């Protein structure tokens, strides 16, 4: 019985990882236009938001972040911290800290480069500094901007806190 139960748990884990990988590949196929926009290039299809990939589908940074974070959290849950750290490293390579800062600077609101955006901004900062995955992911989902401008300046400290948590 225990052998079968263990097999079911492993099969469920492998299936979840496979689905996350498929979704990340799909999202990654839409990111070229987004990266061009962040680096100052023009939109490939002439769209004003720079996120369309020419096929009408848009890159959703919030969804990409949540899927990548969920995959890292899944690895953490099954005691695979090196795999979880690798996911955070890949996310950081995809959008380094300076790119998150540029994104925040373009928001003009509470996520901007100023000294704070009120109690809401303080709450997000506290969630990020604590590495609170459920609370921070909830804030990302509630972000009013699909590109995470509302929370973008808090993403690097959040990822750092998550990586430090995985080390100890």
PDB file of C-alpha atoms in Angstrom:
ATOM      1  CA  UNK A   1       0.000   0.000   0.000  1.00  0.00           C
ATOM      2  CA  UNK A   2       2.720   2.492   0.973  1.00  0.00           C
ATOM      3  CA  UNK A   3       4.669   1.696  -2.190  1.00  0.00           C
ATOM      4  CA  UNK A   4       1.598   2.452  -4.326  1.00  0.00           C
ATOM      5  CA  UNK A   5       0.875   5.618  -2.355  1.00  0.00           C
ATOM      6  CA  UNK A   6       4.457   6.790  -2.840  1.00  0.00           C
ATOM      7  CA  UNK A   7       4.176   6.051  -6.561  1.00  0.00           C
ATOM      8  CA  UNK A   8       0.999   8.131  -6.779  1.00  0.00           C
ATOM      9  CA  UNK A   9       2.682  11.067  -5.032  1.00  0.00           C
ATOM     10  CA  UNK A  10       5.679  10.912  -7.388  1.00  0.00           C
ATOM     11  CA  UNK A  11       3.418  10.601 -10.449  1.00  0.00           C
ATOM     12  CA  UNK A  12       1.386  13.603  -9.286  1.00  0.00           C
ATOM     13  CA  UNK A  13       4.558  15.634  -8.736  1.00  0.00           C
ATOM     14  CA  UNK A  14       5.972  14.730 -12.159  1.00  0.00           C
ATOM     15  CA  UNK A  15       2.658  15.572 -13.827  1.00  0.00           C
ATOM     16  CA  UNK A  16       2.522  18.966 -12.110  1.00  0.00           C
ATOM     17  CA  UNK A  17       6.109  19.781 -13.106  1.00  0.00           C
ATOM     18  CA  UNK A  18       5.361  18.725 -16.693  1.00  0.00           C
ATOM     19  CA  UNK A  19       2.308  21.016 -16.837  1.00  0.00           C
ATOM     20  CA  UNK A  20       4.283  23.943 -15.406  1.00  0.00           C
ATOM     21  CA  UNK A  21       7.033  23.349 -17.977  1.00  0.00           C
ATOM     22  CA  UNK A  22       4.521  23.270 -20.829  1.00  0.00           C
ATOM     23  CA  UNK A  23       2.917  26.509 -19.650  1.00  0.00           C
ATOM     24  CA  UNK A  24       6.309  28.178 -19.250  1.00  0.00           C
ATOM     25  CA  UNK A  25       7.260  27.153 -22.797  1.00  0.00           C
ATOM     26  CA  UNK A  26       4.010  28.588 -24.108  1.00  0.00           C
ATOM     27  CA  UNK A  27       4.501  31.846 -22.213  1.00  0.00           C
ATOM     28  CA  UNK A  28       8.143  32.032 -23.207  1.00  0.00           C
ATOM     29  CA  UNK A  29       7.155  31.928 -26.865  1.00  0.00           C
ATOM     30  CA  UNK A  30       5.324  35.250 -26.334  1.00  0.00           C
ATOM     31  CA  UNK A  31       8.044  37.112 -24.494  1.00  0.00           C
ATOM     32  CA  UNK A  32      10.201  38.365 -27.394  1.00  0.00           C
ATOM     33  CA  UNK A  33       7.986  41.390 -28.016  1.00  0.00           C
ATOM     34  CA  UNK A  34       7.921  42.175 -24.303  1.00  0.00           C
ATOM     35  CA  UNK A  35      11.707  42.035 -24.011  1.00  0.00           C
ATOM     36  CA  UNK A  36      12.027  44.314 -27.058  1.00  0.00           C
ATOM     37  CA  UNK A  37       9.679  46.787 -25.383  1.00  0.00           C
ATOM     38  CA  UNK A  38      11.672  46.789 -22.147  1.00  0.00           C
ATOM     39  CA  UNK A  39      14.933  47.273 -24.026  1.00  0.00           C
ATOM     40  CA  UNK A  40      13.483  50.235 -25.931  1.00  0.00           C
ATOM     41  CA  UNK A  41      12.727  48.519 -29.225  1.00  0.00           C
ATOM     42  CA  UNK A  42       9.547  48.884 -31.212  1.00  0.00           C
ATOM     43  CA  UNK A  43       6.658  46.494 -31.130  1.00  0.00           C
ATOM     44  CA  UNK A  44       7.003  43.922 -33.902  1.00  0.00           C
ATOM     45  CA  UNK A  45       3.392  44.284 -35.014  1.00  0.00           C
ATOM     46  CA  UNK A  46       3.067  48.025 -34.585  1.00  0.00           C
ATOM     47  CA  UNK A  47       0.907  47.664 -31.483  1.00  0.00           C
ATOM     48  CA  UNK A  48       1.186  50.430 -28.957  1.00  0.00           C
ATOM     49  CA  UNK A  49       1.752  48.243 -25.912  1.00  0.00           C
ATOM     50  CA  UNK A  50       4.710  46.307 -27.301  1.00  0.00           C
ATOM     51  CA  UNK A  51       3.422  43.030 -25.919  1.00  0.00           C
ATOM     52  CA  UNK A  52       1.642  41.496 -28.841  1.00  0.00           C
ATOM     53  CA  UNK A  53       3.673  38.874 -30.651  1.00  0.00           C
ATOM     54  CA  UNK A  54       2.056  39.405 -34.029  1.00  0.00           C
ATOM     55  CA  UNK A  55      -0.428  36.568 -33.567  1.00  0.00           C
ATOM     56  CA  UNK A  56      -2.717  38.535 -31.277  1.00  0.00           C
ATOM     57  CA  UNK A  57      -1.481  36.792 -28.132  1.00  0.00           C
ATOM     58  CA  UNK A  58       0.190  38.904 -25.472  1.00  0.00           C
ATOM     59  CA  UNK A  59       2.960  38.180 -23.023  1.00  0.00           C
ATOM     60  CA  UNK A  60       1.657  38.334 -19.475  1.00  0.00           C
ATOM     61  CA  UNK A  61       4.550  38.941 -17.078  1.00  0.00           C
ATOM     62  CA  UNK A  62       2.299  38.420 -14.066  1.00  0.00           C
ATOM     63  CA  UNK A  63       1.281  34.971 -15.244  1.00  0.00           C
ATOM     64  CA  UNK A  64       4.876  34.101 -16.177  1.00  0.00           C
ATOM     65  CA  UNK A  65       6.077  35.151 -12.713  1.00  0.00           C
ATOM     66  CA  UNK A  66       3.300  33.194 -10.972  1.00  0.00           C
ATOM     67  CA  UNK A  67       3.924  30.002 -12.962  1.00  0.00           C
ATOM     68  CA  UNK A  68       7.689  30.189 -12.414  1.00  0.00           C
ATOM     69  CA  UNK A  69       7.178  30.951  -8.708  1.00  0.00           C
ATOM     70  CA  UNK A  70       4.692  28.075  -8.404  1.00  0.00           C
ATOM     71  CA  UNK A  71       7.175  25.680  -9.992  1.00  0.00           C
ATOM     72  CA  UNK A  72       9.880  26.828  -7.562  1.00  0.00           C
ATOM     73  CA  UNK A  73       7.466  26.440  -4.652  1.00  0.00           C
ATOM     74  CA  UNK A  74       6.540  22.932  -5.840  1.00  0.00           C
ATOM     75  CA  UNK A  75      10.213  21.940  -5.795  1.00  0.00           C
ATOM     76  CA  UNK A  76      10.534  23.445  -2.324  1.00  0.00           C
ATOM     77  CA  UNK A  77       7.579  21.417  -1.071  1.00  0.00           C
ATOM     78  CA  UNK A  78       9.197  18.133  -2.127  1.00  0.00           C
ATOM     79  CA  UNK A  79      12.529  19.035  -0.514  1.00  0.00           C
ATOM     80  CA  UNK A  80      14.387  19.901  -3.739  1.00  0.00           C
ATOM     81  CA  UNK A  81      15.866  23.301  -2.784  1.00  0.00           C
ATOM     82  CA  UNK A  82      18.532  23.315  -5.504  1.00  0.00           C
ATOM     83  CA  UNK A  83      15.844  22.920  -8.182  1.00  0.00           C
ATOM     84  CA  UNK A  84      13.792  25.680  -6.548  1.00  0.00           C
ATOM     85  CA  UNK A  85      16.817  28.007  -6.450  1.00  0.00           C
ATOM     86  CA  UNK A  86      17.439  27.234 -10.106  1.00  0.00           C
ATOM     87  CA  UNK A  87      13.910  28.455 -10.951  1.00  0.00           C
ATOM     88  CA  UNK A  88      14.542  31.737  -9.133  1.00  0.00           C
ATOM     89  CA  UNK A  89      17.884  32.042 -10.915  1.00  0.00           C
ATOM     90  CA  UNK A  90      16.193  31.564 -14.281  1.00  0.00           C
ATOM     91  CA  UNK A  91      13.558  34.139 -13.407  1.00  0.00           C
ATOM     92  CA  UNK A  92      16.287  36.561 -12.381  1.00  0.00           C
ATOM     93  CA  UNK A  93      18.153  35.902 -15.642  1.00  0.00           C
ATOM     94  CA  UNK A  94      14.954  36.512 -17.584  1.00  0.00           C
ATOM     95  CA  UNK A  95      14.379  39.895 -15.949  1.00  0.00           C
ATOM     96  CA  UNK A  96      17.351  41.098 -13.893  1.00  0.00           C
ATOM     97  CA  UNK A  97      16.919  43.539 -11.021  1.00  0.00           C
ATOM     98  CA  UNK A  98      17.588  46.614 -13.179  1.00  0.00           C
ATOM     99  CA  UNK A  99      14.771  45.585 -15.534  1.00  0.00           C
ATOM    100  CA  UNK A 100      12.381  45.365 -12.577  1.00  0.00           C
ATOM    101  CA  UNK A 101      13.525  48.872 -11.536  1.00  0.00           C
ATOM    102  CA  UNK A 102      12.876  50.257 -15.042  1.00  0.00           C
ATOM    103  CA  UNK A 103       9.443  48.646 -14.969  1.00  0.00           C
ATOM    104  CA  UNK A 104       8.689  50.237 -11.589  1.00  0.00           C
ATOM    105  CA  UNK A 105       9.947  53.635 -12.762  1.00  0.00           C
ATOM    106  CA  UNK A 106       7.478  53.551 -15.642  1.00  0.00           C
ATOM    107  CA  UNK A 107       4.493  53.070 -13.355  1.00  0.00           C
ATOM    108  CA  UNK A 108       4.165  56.621 -12.035  1.00  0.00           C
ATOM    109  CA  UNK A 109       2.125  55.379  -9.059  1.00  0.00           C
ATOM    110  CA  UNK A 110       2.621  53.497  -5.823  1.00  0.00           C
ATOM    111  CA  UNK A 111       5.026  51.092  -7.497  1.00  0.00           C
ATOM    112  CA  UNK A 112       7.241  53.931  -8.690  1.00  0.00           C
ATOM    113  CA  UNK A 113      10.740  54.720  -7.637  1.00  0.00           C
ATOM    114  CA  UNK A 114       9.784  57.084  -4.782  1.00  0.00           C
ATOM    115  CA  UNK A 115      10.097  56.431  -1.101  1.00  0.00           C
ATOM    116  CA  UNK A 116       6.779  54.662  -0.810  1.00  0.00           C
ATOM    117  CA  UNK A 117       3.217  54.483  -1.909  1.00  0.00           C
ATOM    118  CA  UNK A 118       1.401  54.407   1.402  1.00  0.00           C
ATOM    119  CA  UNK A 119       0.195  51.559   3.576  1.00  0.00           C
ATOM    120  CA  UNK A 120      -0.509  49.304   0.591  1.00  0.00           C
ATOM    121  CA  UNK A 121       3.082  49.686  -0.632  1.00  0.00           C
ATOM    122  CA  UNK A 122       4.356  49.026   2.903  1.00  0.00           C
ATOM    123  CA  UNK A 123       2.326  45.823   3.046  1.00  0.00           C
ATOM    124  CA  UNK A 124       3.776  44.582  -0.250  1.00  0.00           C
ATOM    125  CA  UNK A 125       7.294  45.502   0.915  1.00  0.00           C
ATOM    126  CA  UNK A 126       6.774  43.549   4.160  1.00  0.00           C
ATOM    127  CA  UNK A 127       5.467  40.501   2.280  1.00  0.00           C
ATOM    128  CA  UNK A 128       8.463  40.640  -0.060  1.00  0.00           C
ATOM    129  CA  UNK A 129      11.032  41.047   2.716  1.00  0.00           C
ATOM    130  CA  UNK A 130       9.520  38.121   4.619  1.00  0.00           C
ATOM    131  CA  UNK A 131       9.483  35.910   1.532  1.00  0.00           C
ATOM    132  CA  UNK A 132       5.778  35.240   2.174  1.00  0.00           C
ATOM    133  CA  UNK A 133       4.969  33.263  -0.962  1.00  0.00           C
ATOM    134  CA  UNK A 134       1.207  32.996  -0.534  1.00  0.00           C
ATOM    135  CA  UNK A 135       0.763  36.645   0.419  1.00  0.00           C
ATOM    136  CA  UNK A 136       3.069  37.989  -2.277  1.00  0.00           C
ATOM    137  CA  UNK A 137       1.532  35.802  -4.990  1.00  0.00           C
ATOM    138  CA  UNK A 138      -1.905  37.011  -3.916  1.00  0.00           C
ATOM    139  CA  UNK A 139      -0.689  40.609  -4.375  1.00  0.00           C
ATOM    140  CA  UNK A 140       0.715  39.748  -7.808  1.00  0.00           C
ATOM    141  CA  UNK A 141      -2.645  38.263  -8.838  1.00  0.00           C
ATOM    142  CA  UNK A 142      -4.421  41.411  -7.609  1.00  0.00           C
ATOM    143  CA  UNK A 143      -1.961  43.708  -9.389  1.00  0.00           C
ATOM    144  CA  UNK A 144      -3.952  46.081 -11.541  1.00  0.00           C
ATOM    145  CA  UNK A 145      -1.310  45.939 -14.280  1.00  0.00           C
ATOM    146  CA  UNK A 146      -0.558  42.735 -16.166  1.00  0.00           C
ATOM    147  CA  UNK A 147       3.135  43.739 -16.202  1.00  0.00           C
ATOM    148  CA  UNK A 148       3.382  43.957 -12.413  1.00  0.00           C
ATOM    149  CA  UNK A 149       4.197  47.668 -12.285  1.00  0.00           C
ATOM    150  CA  UNK A 150       2.265  47.841  -8.990  1.00  0.00           C
ATOM    151  CA  UNK A 151       4.628  45.386  -7.282  1.00  0.00           C
ATOM    152  CA  UNK A 152       7.681  45.327  -9.572  1.00  0.00           C
ATOM    153  CA  UNK A 153      10.051  47.143  -7.266  1.00  0.00           C
ATOM    154  CA  UNK A 154       9.379  44.531  -4.581  1.00  0.00           C
ATOM    155  CA  UNK A 155      10.073  41.495  -6.788  1.00  0.00           C
ATOM    156  CA  UNK A 156      13.909  41.459  -6.431  1.00  0.00           C
ATOM    157  CA  UNK A 157      13.798  41.593  -2.591  1.00  0.00           C
ATOM    158  CA  UNK A 158      11.093  38.908  -2.641  1.00  0.00           C
ATOM    159  CA  UNK A 159      13.161  36.601  -4.847  1.00  0.00           C
ATOM    160  CA  UNK A 160      16.208  37.235  -2.658  1.00  0.00           C
ATOM    161  CA  UNK A 161      14.240  36.382   0.490  1.00  0.00           C
ATOM    162  CA  UNK A 162      12.928  33.183  -1.126  1.00  0.00           C
ATOM    163  CA  UNK A 163      16.427  32.130  -2.198  1.00  0.00           C
ATOM    164  CA  UNK A 164      17.858  32.830   1.272  1.00  0.00           C
ATOM    165  CA  UNK A 165      15.038  30.815   2.801  1.00  0.00           C
ATOM    166  CA  UNK A 166      15.982  27.886   0.566  1.00  0.00           C
ATOM    167  CA  UNK A 167      19.582  27.994   1.780  1.00  0.00           C
ATOM    168  CA  UNK A 168      18.688  27.450   5.426  1.00  0.00           C
TER     169      UNK A 168
END
